[in-house]
Short mmCIF file of C-alpha atoms in Angstrom, two decimals:
data_model
loop_
_atom_site.label_atom_id
_atom_site.label_comp_id
_atom_site.label_asym_id
_atom_site.label_seq_id
_atom_site.Cartn_x
_atom_site.Cartn_y
_atom_site.Cartn_z
CA MET U 1 -20.57 17.35 43.54
CA GLY U 2 -17.67 19.82 43.08
CA LYS U 3 -15.20 17.08 44.01
CA ASP U 4 -16.64 14.77 41.36
CA VAL U 5 -16.33 17.46 38.70
CA GLY U 6 -12.79 18.26 39.79
CA GLY U 7 -11.82 14.59 39.79
CA GLU U 8 -13.25 14.10 36.34
CA LYS U 9 -11.33 17.08 35.00
CA LYS U 10 -8.15 15.74 36.57
CA LYS U 11 -8.66 12.34 34.95
CA ARG U 12 -9.29 13.98 31.59
CA GLY U 13 -6.19 16.11 31.98
CA ASP U 14 -4.08 13.07 32.90
CA GLY U 15 -5.39 11.22 29.84
CA GLU U 16 -4.51 14.13 27.55
CA THR U 17 -1.03 14.39 29.10
CA MET U 18 -0.42 10.69 28.49
CA ALA U 19 -1.62 11.06 24.89
CA VAL U 20 0.85 13.93 24.30
CA MET U 21 3.71 11.98 25.91
CA SER U 22 2.91 8.95 23.76
CA LEU U 23 2.86 11.17 20.67
CA MET U 24 6.27 12.65 21.56
CA LYS U 25 7.73 9.16 22.00
CA ASP U 26 6.40 8.14 18.59
CA GLN U 27 7.98 11.19 16.97
CA GLN U 28 11.35 10.40 18.59
CA ASN U 29 11.21 6.74 17.56
CA PRO U 30 13.52 6.26 14.52
CA ILE U 31 11.52 3.27 13.28
CA HIS U 32 8.31 5.31 13.37
CA GLN U 33 10.03 8.20 11.59
CA PHE U 34 11.32 5.83 8.89
CA GLN U 35 7.82 4.40 8.41
CA VAL U 36 6.38 7.91 8.07
CA LYS U 37 9.05 8.95 5.54
CA PHE U 38 8.59 5.75 3.57
CA LYS U 39 4.82 6.23 3.48
CA GLU U 40 5.27 9.83 2.33
CA ALA U 41 7.63 8.75 -0.45
CA GLU U 42 5.28 5.95 -1.51
CA THR U 43 2.28 8.30 -1.58
CA GLY U 44 4.23 10.90 -3.55
CA PHE U 45 5.45 8.34 -6.09
CA LYS U 46 1.96 6.91 -6.60
CA SER U 47 0.58 10.42 -7.05
CA TRP U 48 3.29 11.25 -9.65
CA LEU U 49 2.78 7.96 -11.47
CA SER U 50 -0.98 8.41 -11.71
CA LYS U 51 -0.46 11.70 -13.56
CA GLN U 52 1.73 10.16 -16.27
CA LYS U 53 0.55 8.95 -19.66
CA LEU U 54 -0.65 5.37 -19.87
CA PRO U 55 2.44 3.97 -21.70
CA VAL U 56 4.77 5.54 -19.12
CA GLU U 57 2.76 4.28 -16.15
CA ALA U 58 2.43 0.78 -17.64
CA ALA U 59 6.17 0.60 -18.41
CA VAL U 60 7.17 1.70 -14.89
CA VAL U 61 4.71 -0.66 -13.19
CA THR U 62 5.79 -3.58 -15.42
CA ALA U 63 9.47 -2.94 -14.71
CA MET U 64 8.89 -2.69 -10.96
CA GLY U 65 6.82 -5.88 -10.98
CA GLY U 66 9.49 -7.66 -12.99
CA VAL U 67 12.26 -6.61 -10.58
CA GLN U 68 10.24 -7.81 -7.59
CA GLY U 69 9.48 -11.11 -9.29
CA ALA U 70 13.12 -11.62 -10.29
CA PHE U 71 14.22 -11.07 -6.70
CA ILE U 72 11.65 -13.54 -5.34
CA GLY U 73 12.45 -16.14 -8.00
CA GLY U 74 16.19 -15.83 -7.52
CA LEU U 75 15.79 -16.18 -3.77
CA MET U 76 13.60 -19.27 -4.15
CA GLY U 77 16.11 -20.79 -6.57
CA THR U 78 18.96 -20.13 -4.17
CA LEU U 79 17.11 -21.74 -1.28
CA SER U 80 16.16 -24.86 -3.25
CA PRO U 81 17.53 -28.01 -1.58
CA GLU U 82 20.54 -29.66 -3.16
CA MET U 83 20.12 -33.07 -4.74
CA PRO U 84 21.54 -35.90 -2.61
CA GLN U 85 24.31 -37.85 -4.27
CA THR U 86 24.06 -41.24 -2.52
CA GLY U 87 21.55 -43.41 -0.70
CA VAL U 88 18.59 -42.47 -2.88
CA ASP U 89 16.39 -44.81 -4.89
CA PRO U 90 17.23 -44.50 -8.62
CA GLN U 91 13.61 -43.87 -9.58
CA ALA U 92 13.26 -41.17 -6.94
CA MET U 93 16.54 -39.65 -8.13
CA ALA U 94 15.30 -39.59 -11.72
CA SER U 95 12.03 -37.94 -10.65
CA LEU U 96 13.91 -35.32 -8.62
CA GLN U 97 16.21 -34.58 -11.55
CA GLN U 98 13.22 -34.04 -13.83
CA THR U 99 11.62 -31.70 -11.31
CA GLN U 100 14.78 -29.64 -10.89
CA ALA U 101 15.25 -29.47 -14.65
CA LEU U 102 11.70 -28.12 -14.97
CA VAL U 103 12.00 -25.65 -12.11
CA GLY U 104 15.56 -24.57 -12.90
CA GLY U 105 18.17 -22.75 -10.85
CA PRO U 106 18.13 -19.20 -9.45
CA LEU U 107 18.53 -17.49 -12.83
CA VAL U 108 15.78 -19.54 -14.46
CA GLN U 109 13.38 -18.95 -11.59
CA ALA U 110 14.25 -15.25 -11.53
CA ARG U 111 13.44 -15.06 -15.25
CA ASN U 112 10.17 -16.95 -14.88
CA PHE U 113 8.94 -14.96 -11.89
CA ALA U 114 9.96 -11.67 -13.52
CA ALA U 115 7.84 -12.54 -16.56
CA ILE U 116 4.86 -13.57 -14.42
CA THR U 117 4.82 -10.60 -12.02
CA GLY U 118 5.92 -7.98 -14.53
CA VAL U 119 3.33 -8.83 -17.19
CA ASN U 120 0.61 -9.29 -14.56
CA ALA U 121 1.32 -5.86 -13.01
CA GLY U 122 1.52 -4.14 -16.41
CA ILE U 123 -1.75 -5.55 -17.75
CA ALA U 124 -3.53 -4.88 -14.44
CA CYS U 125 -2.31 -1.26 -14.60
CA VAL U 126 -3.59 -0.80 -18.16
CA MET U 127 -6.94 -2.40 -17.32
CA LYS U 128 -7.37 -0.20 -14.26
CA ARG U 129 -6.56 2.99 -16.20
CA ILE U 130 -8.94 2.08 -19.04
CA ARG U 131 -11.81 0.68 -16.96
CA GLY U 132 -11.32 2.87 -13.89
CA LYS U 133 -11.51 0.02 -11.40
CA GLU U 134 -9.94 -3.20 -10.18
CA ASP U 135 -12.35 -6.10 -10.58
CA LEU U 136 -12.52 -9.80 -11.37
CA GLU U 137 -12.37 -9.30 -15.15
CA SER U 138 -9.18 -7.22 -14.92
CA ALA U 139 -7.54 -9.73 -12.59
CA VAL U 140 -8.39 -12.66 -14.88
CA VAL U 141 -7.11 -10.88 -18.01
CA ALA U 142 -3.85 -9.95 -16.23
CA ALA U 143 -3.41 -13.53 -15.03
CA PHE U 144 -4.04 -14.89 -18.54
CA GLY U 145 -1.35 -12.57 -19.92
CA SER U 146 1.13 -13.58 -17.24
CA GLY U 147 0.43 -17.26 -18.00
CA VAL U 148 1.19 -16.71 -21.68
CA ALA U 149 4.38 -14.83 -20.75
CA TYR U 150 5.48 -17.66 -18.47
CA SER U 151 4.92 -20.21 -21.25
CA LEU U 152 6.94 -18.14 -23.72
CA VAL U 153 9.97 -17.62 -21.47
CA SER U 154 9.99 -21.17 -20.11
CA ALA U 155 9.31 -23.15 -23.29
CA GLY U 156 10.30 -20.60 -25.95
CA LEU U 157 8.59 -19.97 -29.27
CA GLN U 158 8.93 -23.64 -30.16
CA GLY U 159 6.47 -24.57 -27.40
CA GLN U 160 3.02 -25.83 -28.30
CA PRO U 161 0.41 -23.02 -28.54
CA MET U 162 -2.16 -25.20 -26.78
CA ASN U 163 0.20 -25.61 -23.83
CA ALA U 164 0.50 -21.84 -23.54
CA ILE U 165 -3.28 -21.43 -23.65
CA THR U 166 -3.78 -24.18 -21.08
CA THR U 167 -1.20 -22.63 -18.74
CA ALA U 168 -2.73 -19.17 -19.14
CA ALA U 169 -6.20 -20.56 -18.46
CA GLY U 170 -4.90 -22.20 -15.29
CA PHE U 171 -3.37 -18.91 -14.17
CA SER U 172 -6.68 -17.14 -14.82
CA LEU U 173 -8.67 -19.75 -12.92
CA PHE U 174 -6.49 -19.55 -9.82
CA GLN U 175 -6.36 -15.76 -9.96
CA GLY U 176 -10.16 -15.61 -10.19
CA ILE U 177 -10.53 -17.92 -7.19
CA PHE U 178 -8.04 -15.92 -5.12
CA PHE U 179 -9.70 -12.65 -6.12
CA LYS U 180 -13.13 -13.82 -5.00
CA LEU U 181 -11.71 -15.18 -1.73
CA GLY U 182 -9.99 -11.86 -1.13
CA GLU U 183 -13.23 -10.00 -1.78
CA ARG U 184 -15.05 -12.26 0.64
CA PHE U 185 -12.64 -12.10 3.57
CA SER U 186 -11.16 -8.61 3.27
CA LYS U 187 -12.45 -5.16 2.56
CA PRO U 188 -9.86 -3.02 0.76
CA THR U 189 -9.42 0.49 2.14
CA VAL U 190 -10.21 3.16 -0.40
CA GLU U 191 -8.54 6.51 0.18
CA ASP U 192 -11.00 9.40 0.22
CA PRO U 193 -9.81 12.07 -2.27
CA TYR U 194 -11.43 14.84 -0.19
CA TYR U 195 -8.97 14.22 2.66
CA THR U 196 -5.69 13.81 0.73
CA ARG U 197 -4.06 16.99 2.06
CA ALA U 198 -5.31 16.37 5.61
CA ARG U 199 -4.04 12.76 5.52
CA SER U 200 -0.61 13.89 4.32
CA MET U 201 -0.40 16.53 7.05
CA LEU U 202 -1.38 14.10 9.80
CA LEU U 203 1.10 11.56 8.48
CA LYS U 204 3.96 14.07 8.63
CA LEU U 205 3.04 14.96 12.22
CA GLY U 206 2.66 11.33 13.31
CA LEU U 207 -1.04 11.94 13.97
CA GLU U 208 -2.53 9.61 11.36
CA LYS U 209 -4.78 8.00 13.97
CA TYR U 210 -6.82 11.23 14.08
CA GLU U 211 -7.83 10.98 10.42
CA LYS U 212 -11.13 9.42 11.52
CA ASN U 213 -11.75 12.51 13.70
CA PHE U 214 -11.32 14.75 10.66
CA LYS U 215 -13.78 12.64 8.67
CA LYS U 216 -16.23 12.56 11.56
CA GLY U 217 -16.27 16.36 11.66
CA LEU U 218 -16.19 16.68 7.83
CA LEU U 219 -12.91 18.60 8.08
CA ALA U 220 -12.01 18.03 4.43
CA ASP U 221 -9.05 19.60 2.60
CA PRO U 222 -10.83 22.91 1.77
CA THR U 223 -11.42 23.51 5.49
CA LEU U 224 -7.73 23.24 6.50
CA PRO U 225 -6.98 26.99 6.18
CA LEU U 226 -10.05 27.70 8.37
CA LEU U 227 -9.21 25.28 11.20
CA THR U 228 -9.33 26.65 14.73
CA ASP U 229 -8.64 25.19 18.14
CA SER U 230 -12.35 24.96 18.90
CA ALA U 231 -13.07 23.15 15.62
CA LEU U 232 -10.42 20.53 16.40
CA LYS U 233 -11.67 20.26 19.97
CA ASP U 234 -15.20 19.59 18.70
CA VAL U 235 -13.94 16.44 16.94
CA SER U 236 -12.28 15.19 20.15
CA ILE U 237 -8.64 15.86 19.26
CA PRO U 238 -6.51 16.41 22.44
CA PRO U 239 -4.72 19.73 23.13
CA GLY U 240 -1.21 18.54 22.19
CA PRO U 241 -2.11 17.30 18.72
CA ARG U 242 -4.31 20.38 18.21
CA LEU U 243 -1.31 22.62 18.81
CA LEU U 244 0.84 20.63 16.36
CA ILE U 245 -1.85 20.77 13.66
CA LEU U 246 -2.44 24.51 14.02
CA ASP U 247 1.32 25.19 14.08
CA HIS U 248 1.77 23.15 10.89
CA ILE U 249 -1.00 25.09 9.14
CA GLN U 250 0.56 28.36 10.29
CA ARG U 251 3.95 27.32 8.88
CA ASP U 252 2.60 25.99 5.58
CA PRO U 253 2.92 28.87 3.06
CA GLU U 254 0.03 27.73 0.88
CA LEU U 255 -2.42 27.14 3.74
CA LYS U 256 -1.31 30.29 5.51
CA GLY U 257 -1.82 32.30 2.31
CA LYS U 258 -5.35 30.94 1.87
CA ARG U 259 -6.15 31.73 5.50
CA GLY U 260 -4.84 35.31 5.06
CA SER U 261 -6.76 35.92 1.85
CA ARG U 262 -10.00 34.74 3.41
CA GLY U 263 -9.38 36.76 6.49
#
C-alpha cells in the first residue's frame, strides 16, 4: 500500500516537473514571446479604443479597415494573370478584356476593396456602439453601406442609383447568409469582464492555459490580491506556475498595495 502511494506521488511529481519544463521552454521561445507581446498590444489597443468617443472610434476603425482592404485589393490586382497576346479566340479575348476592364488593375482593386472593408468596418463599429451587440441586423446594414460605397467608387456619381441599390442589396444578402452560417457552425468566444486582469497576468507569464482554472475556482480580478499557494493549488495549478503567479502579484505595485491594505 505504501509503495502504491509513493509511486503515485512520484508520478505526480514527474508530471509537475514536465509541466514546469514545458512552461520554461515556452517562455524562452521567441515566437511564443512575440505572440504574447502582440496579444498584449492588441488587447491594450482595443481597450483604449473602446474608451474613446464614438466619432473617434468609428474613424480609427474605418481607416484600419480601409488600409487592410487596400492591401488585399492591391495584392489581388498584382497577382491577376496577364492577358495572352496570341493564340486566343477573338471572342474569348474580347470577353477577357471586358472582365479586366471591370475588375481593374492593382490601384483600382485597392480602391474598391478599401471602400468595401473600410465602410463595412466603420458602420459595424457604430452599430455595435449604439446597439451594444453584433447581430444580423448590424451585419446587414454594414454590408448595405459597403455595397453603396463600392458602387460610388467604381461607377462614380454618374452611375445609376438603381444599380447602387441592387449592388448594396446583393452585399446585404450575402453578408446575411454568411452571418447565419457563422452563427450555426461557430460559437464566438466572449471575454468575461470579471477576469480581465487575471487574463492579462496569465498572458504575460505565458500561463494563459490556466485561465479556465481561475474561472473554475471563481478567482476573479478582485481576488488577485488575496491569492495564496493553497488557493491556486485547490484549482489544480502546478507548483511552478503557482510560484510565478504569486511572484508576479508580489511584484505588482497595485496588487501588492491592495494586499497590504487588507492585511
